[in-house]
CSV table of C-alpha atoms and ligand atoms in Angstrom, one decimal:
chain,number,residue,atom,x,y,z
A,3,MET,CA,6.0,29.7,0.8
A,4,ILE,CA,4.6,26.7,2.5
A,5,SER,CA,5.6,26.2,6.0
A,6,ARG,CA,4.7,23.0,7.9
A,7,SER,CA,4.4,24.8,11.2
A,8,SER,CA,2.0,27.6,10.2
A,9,SER,CA,-0.6,25.2,9.0
A,10,CYS,CA,-3.7,27.3,9.7
A,11,PHE,CA,-2.8,29.9,7.0
A,12,LEU,CA,-1.6,29.2,3.5
A,13,SER,CA,-0.5,31.6,0.8
A,14,ALA,CA,-3.2,32.6,-1.7
A,15,GLY,CA,-1.7,30.7,-4.6
A,16,LEU,CA,-2.3,27.4,-2.8
A,17,CYS,CA,-5.8,28.1,-1.6
A,18,TYR,CA,-9.1,27.7,-3.3
A,19,SER,CA,-12.7,27.3,-2.2
A,20,LEU,CA,-14.4,24.0,-1.5
A,21,GLY,CA,-16.3,23.1,-4.6
A,22,LEU,CA,-16.0,21.3,-7.9
A,23,GLY,CA,-12.4,20.4,-8.6
A,24,TRP,CA,-11.1,21.2,-5.1
A,25,LEU,CA,-9.3,18.0,-4.8
A,26,GLN,CA,-7.7,18.0,-8.3
A,27,LYS,CA,-6.0,21.1,-7.2
A,28,ASP,CA,-5.0,19.4,-4.0
A,29,ARG,CA,-3.4,16.7,-6.0
A,30,MET,CA,-1.3,19.2,-7.9
A,31,LEU,CA,-0.4,20.8,-4.6
A,32,LEU,CA,0.6,17.4,-3.4
A,33,GLY,CA,3.0,17.0,-6.2
A,34,SER,CA,5.0,20.1,-5.5
A,35,LEU,CA,4.8,19.6,-1.7
A,36,GLY,CA,6.1,16.0,-2.2
A,37,LEU,CA,9.3,17.4,-3.7
A,38,LEU,CA,9.8,19.9,-0.9
A,39,LEU,CA,9.3,17.3,1.7
A,40,ALA,CA,11.5,14.9,0.0
A,41,LEU,CA,14.4,17.3,0.2
A,42,SER,CA,13.8,18.2,3.8
A,43,THR,CA,13.0,14.7,5.2
A,44,LEU,CA,15.0,14.0,8.3
A,45,CYS,CA,14.6,10.2,8.7
A,46,SER,CA,16.9,7.9,6.9
A,47,SER,CA,15.4,5.5,4.4
A,48,LEU,CA,16.6,3.3,1.5
A,49,ASP,CA,18.3,5.9,-0.8
A,50,ASN,CA,17.0,4.9,-4.2
A,51,GLY,CA,14.7,7.8,-4.7
A,52,LEU,CA,11.6,5.6,-5.0
A,53,VAL,CA,8.1,5.7,-3.4
A,54,ARG,CA,8.2,8.9,-1.4
A,55,THR,CA,4.4,8.1,-1.1
A,56,PRO,CA,3.1,4.5,-0.7
A,57,PRO,CA,3.3,2.6,-4.0
A,58,MET,CA,0.0,1.7,-5.7
A,59,GLY,CA,-0.6,-1.1,-8.2
A,60,TRP,CA,-1.9,-4.6,-8.8
A,61,MET,CA,-0.4,-7.9,-7.8
A,62,THR,CA,-1.3,-11.5,-8.9
A,63,TRP,CA,-1.1,-13.4,-5.6
A,64,GLU,CA,-4.3,-13.2,-3.5
A,65,ARG,CA,-6.6,-13.5,-6.6
A,66,TYR,CA,-4.6,-15.8,-8.9
A,67,ARG,CA,-2.3,-17.7,-6.5
A,68,CYS,CA,-0.2,-20.3,-8.3
A,69,ASN,CA,-2.6,-21.0,-11.1
A,70,ILE,CA,-0.3,-22.4,-13.8
A,71,ASP,CA,-2.9,-24.3,-15.8
A,72,CYS,CA,-3.1,-22.3,-19.0
A,73,LYS,CA,-4.7,-25.2,-20.9
A,74,LYS,CA,-7.8,-25.3,-18.7
A,75,ASP,CA,-7.8,-21.7,-17.6
A,76,PRO,CA,-6.1,-19.6,-20.2
A,77,GLU,CA,-7.6,-16.3,-19.0
A,78,ASN,CA,-6.5,-16.7,-15.3
A,79,CYS,CA,-3.3,-18.5,-15.3
A,80,ILE,CA,0.0,-16.8,-14.3
A,81,SER,CA,1.2,-15.8,-17.7
A,82,GLU,CA,2.2,-12.8,-19.9
A,83,HIS,CA,-1.3,-12.8,-21.2
A,84,LEU,CA,-2.7,-12.1,-17.7
A,85,ILE,CA,-0.2,-9.4,-17.0
A,86,LYS,CA,-0.8,-7.7,-20.3
A,87,SER,CA,-4.5,-7.8,-19.9
A,88,MET,CA,-4.3,-6.2,-16.4
A,89,ALA,CA,-1.8,-3.6,-17.8
A,90,ASP,CA,-4.4,-2.8,-20.5
A,91,LYS,CA,-7.1,-2.4,-17.9
A,92,MET,CA,-4.9,-0.3,-15.7
A,93,ALA,CA,-4.1,2.1,-18.5
A,94,ASN,CA,-7.6,2.2,-20.0
A,95,SER,CA,-10.0,2.1,-17.0
A,96,GLY,CA,-8.6,5.1,-15.1
A,97,TRP,CA,-6.5,3.1,-12.6
A,98,ARG,CA,-3.2,4.5,-13.8
A,99,ASP,CA,-4.5,8.1,-13.7
A,100,PHE,CA,-5.4,7.5,-10.1
A,101,GLY,CA,-1.9,6.5,-9.3
A,102,TYR,CA,-2.1,2.7,-9.6
A,103,GLU,CA,1.3,2.2,-11.3
A,104,TYR,CA,2.9,-1.2,-10.6
A,105,VAL,CA,1.7,-4.4,-12.3
A,106,SER,CA,3.4,-7.1,-10.2
A,107,ILE,CA,3.9,-10.8,-10.9
A,108,ASP,CA,4.0,-12.9,-7.7
A,109,ASP,CA,5.2,-16.5,-7.3
A,110,CYS,CA,5.1,-19.3,-10.0
A,111,TRP,CA,6.4,-17.3,-13.0
A,112,SER,CA,9.6,-19.2,-13.5
A,113,GLU,CA,10.9,-22.5,-14.9
A,114,LYS,CA,11.6,-25.1,-12.2
A,115,LYS,CA,15.3,-24.9,-13.1
A,116,ARG,CA,17.8,-22.2,-13.7
A,117,ASP,CA,19.3,-21.9,-17.2
A,118,ALA,CA,22.7,-23.2,-18.2
A,119,ASN,CA,24.3,-20.0,-17.0
A,120,GLY,CA,22.7,-20.3,-13.6
A,121,ARG,CA,20.1,-17.6,-14.3
A,122,LEU,CA,16.4,-17.6,-13.4
A,123,GLN,CA,14.2,-18.0,-16.5
A,124,PRO,CA,10.5,-17.5,-17.0
A,125,ASP,CA,8.3,-20.5,-17.8
A,126,VAL,CA,8.7,-20.8,-21.6
A,127,GLU,CA,5.0,-21.7,-22.3
A,128,ARG,CA,3.4,-19.1,-20.1
A,129,PHE,CA,5.9,-16.3,-20.8
A,130,PRO,CA,7.0,-17.1,-24.3
A,131,SER,CA,8.2,-13.5,-25.1
A,132,GLY,CA,10.3,-13.3,-21.9
A,133,ILE,CA,10.2,-10.8,-19.1
A,134,LYS,CA,12.2,-8.1,-20.9
A,135,ALA,CA,9.5,-8.0,-23.6
A,136,LEU,CA,6.8,-7.9,-21.0
A,137,ALA,CA,8.5,-5.1,-19.2
A,138,ASP,CA,8.6,-3.2,-22.5
A,139,TYR,CA,4.9,-3.7,-23.0
A,140,VAL,CA,4.1,-2.6,-19.4
A,141,HIS,CA,6.3,0.5,-19.8
A,142,SER,CA,4.6,1.4,-23.1
A,143,LYS,CA,1.4,1.7,-21.1
A,144,GLY,CA,3.0,4.2,-18.7
A,145,LEU,CA,3.2,1.5,-16.0
A,146,LYS,CA,5.9,-0.4,-14.1
A,147,LEU,CA,6.6,-4.1,-13.8
A,148,GLY,CA,7.1,-6.0,-10.6
A,149,ILE,CA,8.6,-9.4,-10.1
A,150,TYR,CA,8.9,-11.9,-7.3
A,151,GLY,CA,11.9,-13.8,-5.8
A,152,ASP,CA,12.5,-15.6,-2.6
A,153,MET,CA,15.4,-15.5,-0.1
A,154,GLY,CA,15.9,-19.2,0.3
A,155,ASN,CA,16.3,-22.5,-1.3
A,156,TYR,CA,12.9,-22.4,-3.0
A,157,THR,CA,10.1,-19.9,-3.5
A,158,CYS,CA,7.0,-20.7,-1.3
A,159,GLY,CA,5.5,-22.3,-4.4
A,160,GLY,CA,8.6,-24.5,-4.9
A,161,TYR,CA,10.3,-22.7,-7.8
A,162,PRO,CA,14.0,-21.8,-7.7
A,163,GLY,CA,14.9,-19.5,-4.8
A,164,THR,CA,17.7,-17.0,-4.4
A,165,THR,CA,20.4,-18.3,-2.1
A,166,LEU,CA,23.2,-16.2,-0.7
A,167,ASP,CA,25.5,-17.1,-3.6
A,168,THR,CA,22.9,-16.3,-6.3
A,169,ILE,CA,21.8,-12.9,-5.0
A,170,LYS,CA,24.1,-11.0,-7.3
A,171,ILE,CA,23.2,-12.8,-10.5
A,172,ASP,CA,19.5,-12.6,-9.7
A,173,ALA,CA,19.7,-8.8,-9.1
A,174,GLU,CA,21.5,-8.4,-12.3
A,175,THR,CA,19.0,-10.6,-14.2
A,176,PHE,CA,16.0,-8.5,-12.9
A,177,ALA,CA,17.8,-5.2,-13.8
A,178,ALA,CA,18.7,-6.6,-17.3
A,179,TRP,CA,15.0,-7.3,-17.8
A,180,GLU,CA,14.2,-3.7,-16.8
A,181,VAL,CA,12.0,-4.8,-13.9
A,182,ASP,CA,10.9,-1.9,-11.6
A,183,MET,CA,10.1,-3.8,-8.4
A,184,LEU,CA,11.1,-6.9,-6.5
A,185,LYS,CA,9.0,-8.6,-3.9
A,186,PHE,CA,11.5,-10.8,-2.0
A,187,ASP,CA,9.8,-13.6,-0.1
A,188,GLY,CA,11.3,-15.6,2.7
A,189,CYS,CA,10.4,-19.3,2.4
A,190,TYR,CA,13.1,-22.0,2.8
A,191,SER,CA,15.7,-20.0,4.7
A,192,ASN,CA,16.5,-19.7,8.3
A,193,SER,CA,16.8,-16.4,10.3
A,194,THR,CA,20.5,-16.1,9.9
A,195,GLU,CA,20.3,-16.4,6.2
A,196,LYS,CA,17.6,-13.9,6.1
A,197,ALA,CA,19.6,-11.4,8.2
A,198,ILE,CA,22.4,-11.7,5.7
A,199,GLY,CA,20.4,-12.1,2.5
A,200,TYR,CA,17.9,-9.2,2.8
A,201,PRO,CA,20.6,-6.5,3.2
A,202,LYS,CA,22.8,-8.2,0.6
A,203,MET,CA,20.0,-8.1,-2.0
A,204,SER,CA,19.4,-4.5,-1.2
A,205,ALA,CA,23.1,-3.7,-2.0
A,206,ALA,CA,23.0,-6.0,-5.1
A,207,LEU,CA,20.0,-4.1,-6.5
A,208,ASN,CA,21.7,-0.8,-5.8
A,209,ALA,CA,24.8,-2.0,-7.6
A,210,THR,CA,22.9,-2.7,-10.8
A,211,GLY,CA,22.3,1.1,-11.1
A,212,ARG,CA,18.6,0.6,-11.8
A,213,PRO,CA,16.2,2.0,-9.2
A,214,ILE,CA,14.1,-1.1,-8.2
A,215,LEU,CA,11.4,-0.9,-5.5
A,216,TYR,CA,12.5,-3.4,-3.0
A,217,SER,CA,9.7,-5.1,-1.0
A,218,CYS,CA,11.0,-7.4,1.8
A,219,SER,CA,8.9,-10.1,3.3
A,220,TRP,CA,11.5,-10.6,6.1
A,221,PRO,CA,9.6,-9.3,9.1
A,222,ALA,CA,6.6,-11.5,8.2
A,223,TYR,CA,8.8,-14.5,8.9
A,224,GLU,CA,10.1,-13.2,12.2
A,225,GLY,CA,6.6,-12.3,13.7
A,226,GLY,CA,6.0,-12.3,17.4
A,227,LEU,CA,4.9,-9.6,19.9
A,228,PRO,CA,6.7,-7.3,19.9
A,229,PRO,CA,8.1,-7.8,16.4
A,230,LYS,CA,11.5,-9.3,16.4
A,231,VAL,CA,13.1,-7.5,13.5
A,232,ASN,CA,15.0,-4.2,13.6
A,233,TYR,CA,12.7,-1.8,11.9
A,234,THR,CA,15.3,1.0,11.8
A,235,LEU,CA,17.5,-1.3,9.8
A,236,LEU,CA,14.6,-2.4,7.5
A,237,GLY,CA,13.9,1.2,6.7
A,238,THR,CA,17.4,1.7,5.4
A,239,ILE,CA,17.5,-1.4,3.2
A,240,CYS,CA,13.8,-1.9,2.0
A,241,ASN,CA,11.2,0.4,0.4
A,242,MET,CA,8.4,-1.6,2.0
A,243,TRP,CA,8.0,-4.8,4.0
A,244,ARG,CA,5.4,-7.3,4.7
A,245,ASN,CA,5.0,-7.3,8.5
A,246,TYR,CA,2.5,-10.1,9.0
A,247,GLY,CA,0.9,-13.2,7.5
A,248,ASP,CA,-0.7,-13.3,4.0
A,249,ILE,CA,-4.1,-11.7,3.6
A,250,GLN,CA,-7.0,-14.0,2.6
A,251,ASP,CA,-10.2,-13.1,0.8
A,252,SER,CA,-12.3,-12.6,4.0
A,253,TRP,CA,-13.3,-10.0,6.6
A,254,ASP,CA,-11.8,-12.2,9.4
A,255,SER,CA,-8.4,-11.9,7.7
A,256,VAL,CA,-8.7,-8.2,7.2
A,257,LEU,CA,-9.8,-7.6,10.8
A,258,ASN,CA,-7.0,-9.8,12.1
A,259,ILE,CA,-4.4,-7.8,10.2
A,260,ILE,CA,-6.0,-4.5,11.4
A,261,GLN,CA,-5.9,-5.6,15.0
A,262,TRP,CA,-2.3,-6.8,14.7
A,263,PHE,CA,-1.3,-3.4,13.3
A,264,ALA,CA,-3.1,-1.7,16.2
A,265,ARG,CA,-1.5,-3.8,18.8
A,266,ASN,CA,2.0,-3.3,17.4
A,267,GLN,CA,1.7,0.4,16.4
A,268,ASP,CA,4.3,1.7,18.8
A,269,VAL,CA,6.9,-0.3,16.9
A,270,LEU,CA,5.4,-0.1,13.4
A,271,GLN,CA,4.2,3.6,13.2
A,272,PRO,CA,7.6,5.3,13.6
A,273,ALA,CA,9.2,2.9,11.2
A,274,ALA,CA,7.2,4.2,8.2
A,275,GLY,CA,8.0,7.3,6.2
A,276,PRO,CA,8.7,8.5,2.7
A,277,GLY,CA,10.6,5.7,0.9
A,278,ARG,CA,9.9,3.1,3.6
A,279,TRP,CA,6.4,1.6,4.3
A,280,ASN,CA,4.8,-1.0,6.4
A,281,ASP,CA,2.7,-3.4,4.2
A,282,PRO,CA,-0.4,-4.9,5.6
A,283,ASP,CA,-0.7,-6.8,2.3
A,284,MET,CA,-2.9,-6.7,-0.8
A,285,VAL,CA,-6.2,-4.9,-1.2
A,286,ILE,CA,-8.9,-7.5,-1.5
A,287,ALA,CA,-11.7,-4.9,-1.9
A,288,GLY,CA,-13.0,-5.7,-5.3
A,289,ASP,CA,-12.6,-9.4,-4.9
A,290,PHE,CA,-15.2,-12.0,-3.6
A,291,GLY,CA,-14.9,-12.0,0.2
A,292,LEU,CA,-15.8,-8.5,1.4
A,293,SER,CA,-19.2,-6.7,1.6
A,294,TYR,CA,-19.5,-3.2,0.4
A,295,GLU,CA,-19.1,-1.8,3.9
A,296,GLN,CA,-16.1,-4.1,4.6
A,297,SER,CA,-14.4,-3.0,1.3
A,298,LYS,CA,-14.7,0.6,2.4
A,299,ALA,CA,-13.3,-0.4,5.8
A,300,GLN,CA,-10.2,-2.1,4.4
A,301,MET,CA,-9.4,0.8,2.1
A,302,THR,CA,-9.9,3.3,4.9
A,303,ILE,CA,-7.5,1.6,7.4
A,304,TRP,CA,-5.0,1.0,4.6
A,305,ALA,CA,-5.2,4.8,3.9
A,306,ILE,CA,-4.7,5.7,7.6
A,307,LEU,CA,-1.8,3.3,7.8
A,308,ALA,CA,-0.1,4.9,4.8
A,309,ALA,CA,-0.1,1.4,3.3
A,310,PRO,CA,1.0,0.4,-0.2
A,311,LEU,CA,-2.2,-0.3,-2.2
A,312,PHE,CA,-1.7,-3.4,-4.4
A,313,MET,CA,-5.1,-4.6,-5.6
A,314,SER,CA,-5.4,-8.3,-6.2
A,315,SER,CA,-8.7,-8.7,-8.1
A,316,ASP,CA,-9.9,-9.1,-11.6
A,317,LEU,CA,-9.8,-5.7,-13.1
A,318,ARG,CA,-11.6,-7.1,-16.2
A,319,THR,CA,-14.8,-7.8,-14.3
A,320,ILE,CA,-14.6,-5.7,-11.1
A,321,SER,CA,-17.9,-4.1,-10.0
A,322,GLU,CA,-18.6,-0.5,-10.3
A,323,ASP,CA,-19.2,-0.3,-6.5
A,324,ALA,CA,-15.7,-1.6,-5.8
A,325,LYS,CA,-14.2,0.6,-8.5
A,326,GLU,CA,-15.8,3.6,-6.9
A,327,ILE,CA,-14.2,2.8,-3.5
A,328,LEU,CA,-10.8,2.0,-5.0
A,329,GLN,CA,-10.8,5.2,-7.0
A,330,ASN,CA,-12.2,7.5,-4.3
A,331,ARG,CA,-10.2,10.6,-4.9
A,332,ILE,CA,-10.1,11.9,-1.3
A,333,LEU,CA,-9.3,8.5,0.1
A,334,LEU,CA,-6.4,8.2,-2.3
A,335,TYR,CA,-5.3,11.7,-1.4
A,336,ILE,CA,-5.2,10.7,2.2
A,337,ASN,CA,-3.2,7.5,1.4
A,338,GLN,CA,-0.8,9.4,-0.7
A,339,ASP,CA,-0.3,12.3,1.7
A,340,ALA,CA,3.2,13.8,1.3
A,341,LEU,CA,4.0,14.0,5.0
A,342,GLY,CA,4.2,10.2,4.8
A,343,LYS,CA,3.3,9.8,8.5
A,344,GLN,CA,1.5,6.6,9.3
A,345,GLY,CA,-1.7,7.0,11.4
A,346,ARG,CA,-2.6,5.2,14.7
A,347,ARG,CA,-5.6,3.8,16.5
A,348,VAL,CA,-6.1,6.5,19.2
A,349,ILE,CA,-9.3,5.4,21.0
A,350,THR,CA,-11.2,2.1,21.4
A,351,SER,CA,-14.7,2.1,22.7
A,352,GLY,CA,-16.6,-1.2,22.7
A,353,PRO,CA,-16.6,-2.5,19.1
A,354,LEU,CA,-15.5,0.9,17.8
A,355,GLY,CA,-11.9,1.9,17.0
A,356,VAL,CA,-11.0,5.5,16.2
A,357,TRP,CA,-8.0,6.0,13.9
A,358,LYS,CA,-6.2,9.3,13.2
A,359,ARG,CA,-3.6,10.3,10.6
A,360,GLU,CA,-1.9,13.6,10.5
A,361,LEU,CA,-1.6,15.1,6.9
A,362,VAL,CA,0.3,18.0,5.4
A,363,ASN,CA,-0.9,21.6,6.0
A,364,GLY,CA,-2.5,20.9,9.3
A,365,GLN,CA,-5.0,18.5,7.8
A,366,TYR,CA,-6.1,15.2,9.3
A,367,ALA,CA,-7.9,12.0,8.4
A,368,VAL,CA,-10.0,10.4,11.2
A,369,ALA,CA,-11.7,7.0,10.8
A,370,VAL,CA,-14.1,5.2,13.0
A,371,LEU,CA,-14.3,1.4,12.5
A,372,ASN,CA,-17.1,-0.6,13.8
A,373,LYS,CA,-16.1,-4.3,14.1
A,374,GLY,CA,-19.5,-5.1,15.6
A,375,THR,CA,-21.7,-7.7,13.9
A,376,ASP,CA,-25.0,-7.2,15.7
A,377,GLY,CA,-26.6,-5.8,12.6
A,378,THR,CA,-27.2,-2.3,14.0
A,379,PRO,CA,-25.3,0.9,13.1
A,380,LYS,CA,-23.5,2.2,16.2
A,381,PRO,CA,-23.8,5.9,17.2
A,382,TYR,CA,-20.6,7.7,18.2
A,383,VAL,CA,-20.2,11.2,19.4
A,384,THR,CA,-16.8,13.0,19.6
A,385,SER,CA,-15.3,16.4,19.0
A,386,LEU,CA,-12.1,17.9,17.5
A,387,GLY,CA,-11.1,18.7,21.1
A,388,LEU,CA,-11.4,15.1,22.2
A,389,LEU,CA,-9.5,14.1,19.0
A,390,ASN,CA,-6.7,16.6,19.9
A,391,ILE,CA,-7.3,18.5,16.7
A,392,THR,CA,-7.2,22.0,18.1
A,393,GLN,CA,-4.2,23.8,16.6
A,394,CYS,CA,-6.4,26.0,14.4
A,395,THR,CA,-8.5,28.1,16.7
A,396,GLU,CA,-10.8,29.3,13.9
A,397,GLY,CA,-11.9,25.7,13.4
A,398,TYR,CA,-11.9,23.0,10.8
A,399,LYS,CA,-14.0,21.8,7.8
A,400,LEU,CA,-15.2,18.2,7.9
A,401,TYR,CA,-15.9,16.1,4.9
A,402,ASP,CA,-17.4,12.6,4.9
A,403,VAL,CA,-15.2,10.8,2.3
A,404,PHE,CA,-17.5,8.0,1.3
A,405,ALA,CA,-20.8,9.9,1.5
A,406,GLN,CA,-19.0,12.7,-0.3
A,407,GLU,CA,-20.8,15.1,2.0
A,408,PHE,CA,-19.5,18.4,3.4
A,409,TRP,CA,-20.5,18.5,7.1
A,410,GLY,CA,-19.6,22.1,7.7
A,411,GLU,CA,-17.2,23.9,10.0
A,412,PHE,CA,-16.5,22.6,13.5
A,413,LYS,CA,-14.9,24.3,16.6
A,414,SER,CA,-13.1,22.2,19.1
A,415,ASP,CA,-16.1,21.6,21.2
A,416,THR,CA,-18.7,21.1,18.4
A,417,ALA,CA,-20.2,17.7,18.7
A,418,ILE,CA,-19.4,15.4,15.8
A,419,ASN,CA,-22.2,12.8,15.5
A,420,MET,CA,-21.7,9.6,13.5
A,421,GLN,CA,-23.5,6.4,12.8
A,422,ILE,CA,-21.1,3.6,11.9
A,423,ASN,CA,-22.5,0.5,10.1
A,424,PRO,CA,-21.6,-3.0,11.3
A,425,THR,CA,-18.2,-4.1,9.9
A,426,GLY,CA,-18.1,-0.6,8.4
A,427,VAL,CA,-16.4,2.7,8.7
A,428,VAL,CA,-16.9,6.5,8.6
A,429,LEU,CA,-13.9,8.3,7.2
A,430,LEU,CA,-13.6,12.0,7.7
A,431,PHE,CA,-11.2,14.4,5.9
A,432,ILE,CA,-10.5,17.4,8.2
A,433,ARG,CA,-8.8,20.6,7.1
A,434,PRO,CA,-8.2,24.0,8.7
A,435,ALA,CA,-11.2,26.3,8.0
A,436,SER,CA,-8.8,28.9,6.7
A,437,ILE,CA,-7.7,26.9,3.7
A,438,ALA,CA,-11.0,27.1,1.9
A,439,HIS,CA,-11.8,30.6,3.1
A,440,HIS,CA,-9.0,32.0,1.0
A,441,PRO,CA,-10.0,33.6,-2.4
B,690,NAG,C1,22.6,3.4,-4.5
B,690,NAG,O1,22.9,4.0,-3.2
B,690,NAG,C2,23.5,5.3,-3.3
B,690,NAG,C3,23.9,5.6,-1.9
B,690,NAG,O2,22.9,5.4,-0.9
B,690,NAG,C4,22.4,6.2,-3.8
B,690,NAG,O3,23.0,7.5,-3.9
B,690,NAG,C5,22.0,5.7,-5.2
B,690,NAG,O4,21.0,6.6,-5.7
B,690,NAG,C6,21.6,4.3,-5.2
B,690,NAG,N1,21.3,3.9,-6.5
B,690,NAG,C7,20.3,3.1,-6.8
B,690,NAG,C8,20.1,2.7,-8.3
B,690,NAG,O5,19.5,2.7,-6.0
B,691,NAG,C1,18.7,-25.2,2.1
B,691,NAG,O1,19.6,-26.1,1.4
B,691,NAG,C2,20.8,-26.4,2.2
B,691,NAG,C3,21.7,-27.2,1.2
B,691,NAG,O2,21.0,-28.3,0.7
B,691,NAG,C4,20.4,-27.1,3.4
B,691,NAG,O3,21.5,-27.4,4.2
B,691,NAG,C5,19.5,-26.2,4.3
B,691,NAG,O4,19.0,-26.9,5.4
B,691,NAG,C6,18.3,-25.8,3.4
B,691,NAG,N1,17.6,-24.8,4.2
B,691,NAG,C7,16.3,-24.7,4.4
B,691,NAG,C8,15.7,-23.7,5.4
B,691,NAG,O5,15.5,-25.5,3.8
B,692,NAG,C1,21.1,-21.5,8.8
B,692,NAG,O1,21.6,-21.9,7.6
B,692,NAG,C2,23.0,-21.8,7.5
B,692,NAG,C3,23.4,-22.1,6.0
B,692,NAG,O2,22.6,-23.1,5.4
B,692,NAG,C4,23.7,-22.7,8.4
B,692,NAG,O3,25.1,-22.6,8.3
B,692,NAG,C5,23.3,-22.3,9.8
B,692,NAG,O4,23.8,-23.1,10.8
B,692,NAG,C6,21.8,-22.2,10.0
B,692,NAG,N1,21.5,-21.6,11.2
B,692,NAG,C7,20.5,-22.0,12.0
B,692,NAG,C8,20.3,-21.2,13.3
B,692,NAG,O5,19.8,-23.0,11.8
B,693,NAG,C1,19.0,-1.4,14.4
B,693,NAG,O1,19.6,-1.0,13.2
B,693,NAG,C2,20.1,0.3,13.3
B,693,NAG,C3,20.5,0.8,11.9
B,693,NAG,O2,21.3,-0.2,11.2
B,693,NAG,C4,21.3,0.3,14.3
B,693,NAG,O3,21.8,1.6,14.4
B,693,NAG,C5,20.8,-0.1,15.6
B,693,NAG,O4,21.9,-0.3,16.5
B,693,NAG,C6,20.0,-1.5,15.5
B,693,NAG,N1,19.4,-1.8,16.8
B,693,NAG,C7,19.6,-2.9,17.4
B,693,NAG,C8,18.8,-3.1,18.7
B,693,NAG,O5,20.2,-3.8,17.0
B,694,NAG,C1,-5.1,13.6,23.4
B,694,NAG,O1,-4.0,14.0,24.2
B,694,NAG,C2,-4.1,13.5,25.5
B,694,NAG,C3,-3.0,14.2,26.3
B,694,NAG,O2,-1.8,14.1,25.7
B,694,NAG,C4,-4.0,12.0,25.5
B,694,NAG,O3,-4.1,11.5,26.8
B,694,NAG,C5,-5.1,11.5,24.6
B,694,NAG,O4,-5.0,10.1,24.5
B,694,NAG,C6,-5.1,12.1,23.3
B,694,NAG,N1,-6.3,11.7,22.5
B,694,NAG,C7,-6.2,11.4,21.2
B,694,NAG,C8,-7.5,11.0,20.6
B,694,NAG,O5,-5.2,11.5,20.5
């Protein structure tokens, strides 16, 4: 059997040699391990059985905002047409098979008024078939539907919000529509209302009997250093939570978020685990604002952080380069690791930051990010010893995730030489040498 402590040696049934298909087998292994770990997890998290690994999917906001002009811009306005066309792409262009599962509508989907029974209702022109029919469509593609609400008088876009007295009816409405996820924003409420409302919505969703991924924007509204929310409590009421401000389509924005997560990692890192994830916000790799190097950098740090991966880009026109990054098998394997332990920044050296995440079976991911912009790749030399990856005395195999290159076997004092491109990253996947040595 698999034991988490004897990570240097695995039973023959779980081992295979490094070569074609090695990762596919890992993904199967991941599935069975996930179940074992789910049963043995010690930390307490929202008990709805969902997202034992970080959720993956697509979300409207960063790319499509509050575009409601379907007359002038029918292909890009927030509408059932947009959601269906993304669901089609997710099912037909490989995304679903890589684990991208949720198709999520953000703000600006509803009418400006509740209906005669006090229920939220979708905009009749943009969602003529209704949300239940849209959920049926998304489900028929093997995907899940997400929706958006706001704890407060209005949504951030000015649509009807959920006040303390409409939490129950809104939870029931979402469940009746067979929605699978709720992103619950926090505009137009004060701290006291949020402190009552977020746990109350959690209980109301539970009472519907439908497992609904609950994404809370609460801590993003209570910012500050150190963060002012109780992360232990968050983990017991929410499946994921936005910690910080909205991501924008730029490297500045991505770097700002990364640095905020690094500065606050002593609070954030222990809060995450199976069923409860920190959310640095949507993946903009594949959009307009990031270079190829920067796209790899965002995905790398999100993988190290065990972050939810919600793309917000146009999957109908996305470039092959971006798709290759977003569908990098080993990167996704790292993000989806069953141990569910968020990584940390462990070393800084000039413009370089070294990030490390512990994975199942004594494996690790190590990333070096170069935030420098002087146009020259930076050399960096380290070793497994310096990285404190020394448990397996027979050594480790190193694999460069983006170059898709096997670097060989390393002992604890073997020099690891890298060149990190400006605003770029090197991501290494590190596994005990014994794993691949097995027949
Ligand atoms: C509701 O909470 C209970 C107790 O934590 C849990 O056993 C149950 O699975 C939850 N149900 C849903 C639908 O989330
Ligand atoms: C929400 O509406 C109530 C009732 O109109 C009002 O008293 C309160 O100040 C509003 N809260 C916010 C944060 O806008
Ligand atoms: C927050 O809003 C509630 C209800 O609208 C009100 O009773 C309370 O005084 C407000 N609290 C603060 C700190 O503003
Ligand atoms: C944070 O929440 C947890 C779980 O609800 C609770 O046990 C703990 O006392 C809270 N901590 C603080 C400082 O309020
Ligand atoms: C390695 O461990 C030492 C001693 O605990 C610690 O000072 C150092 O920061 C660690 N380095 C890394 C990269 O984790």
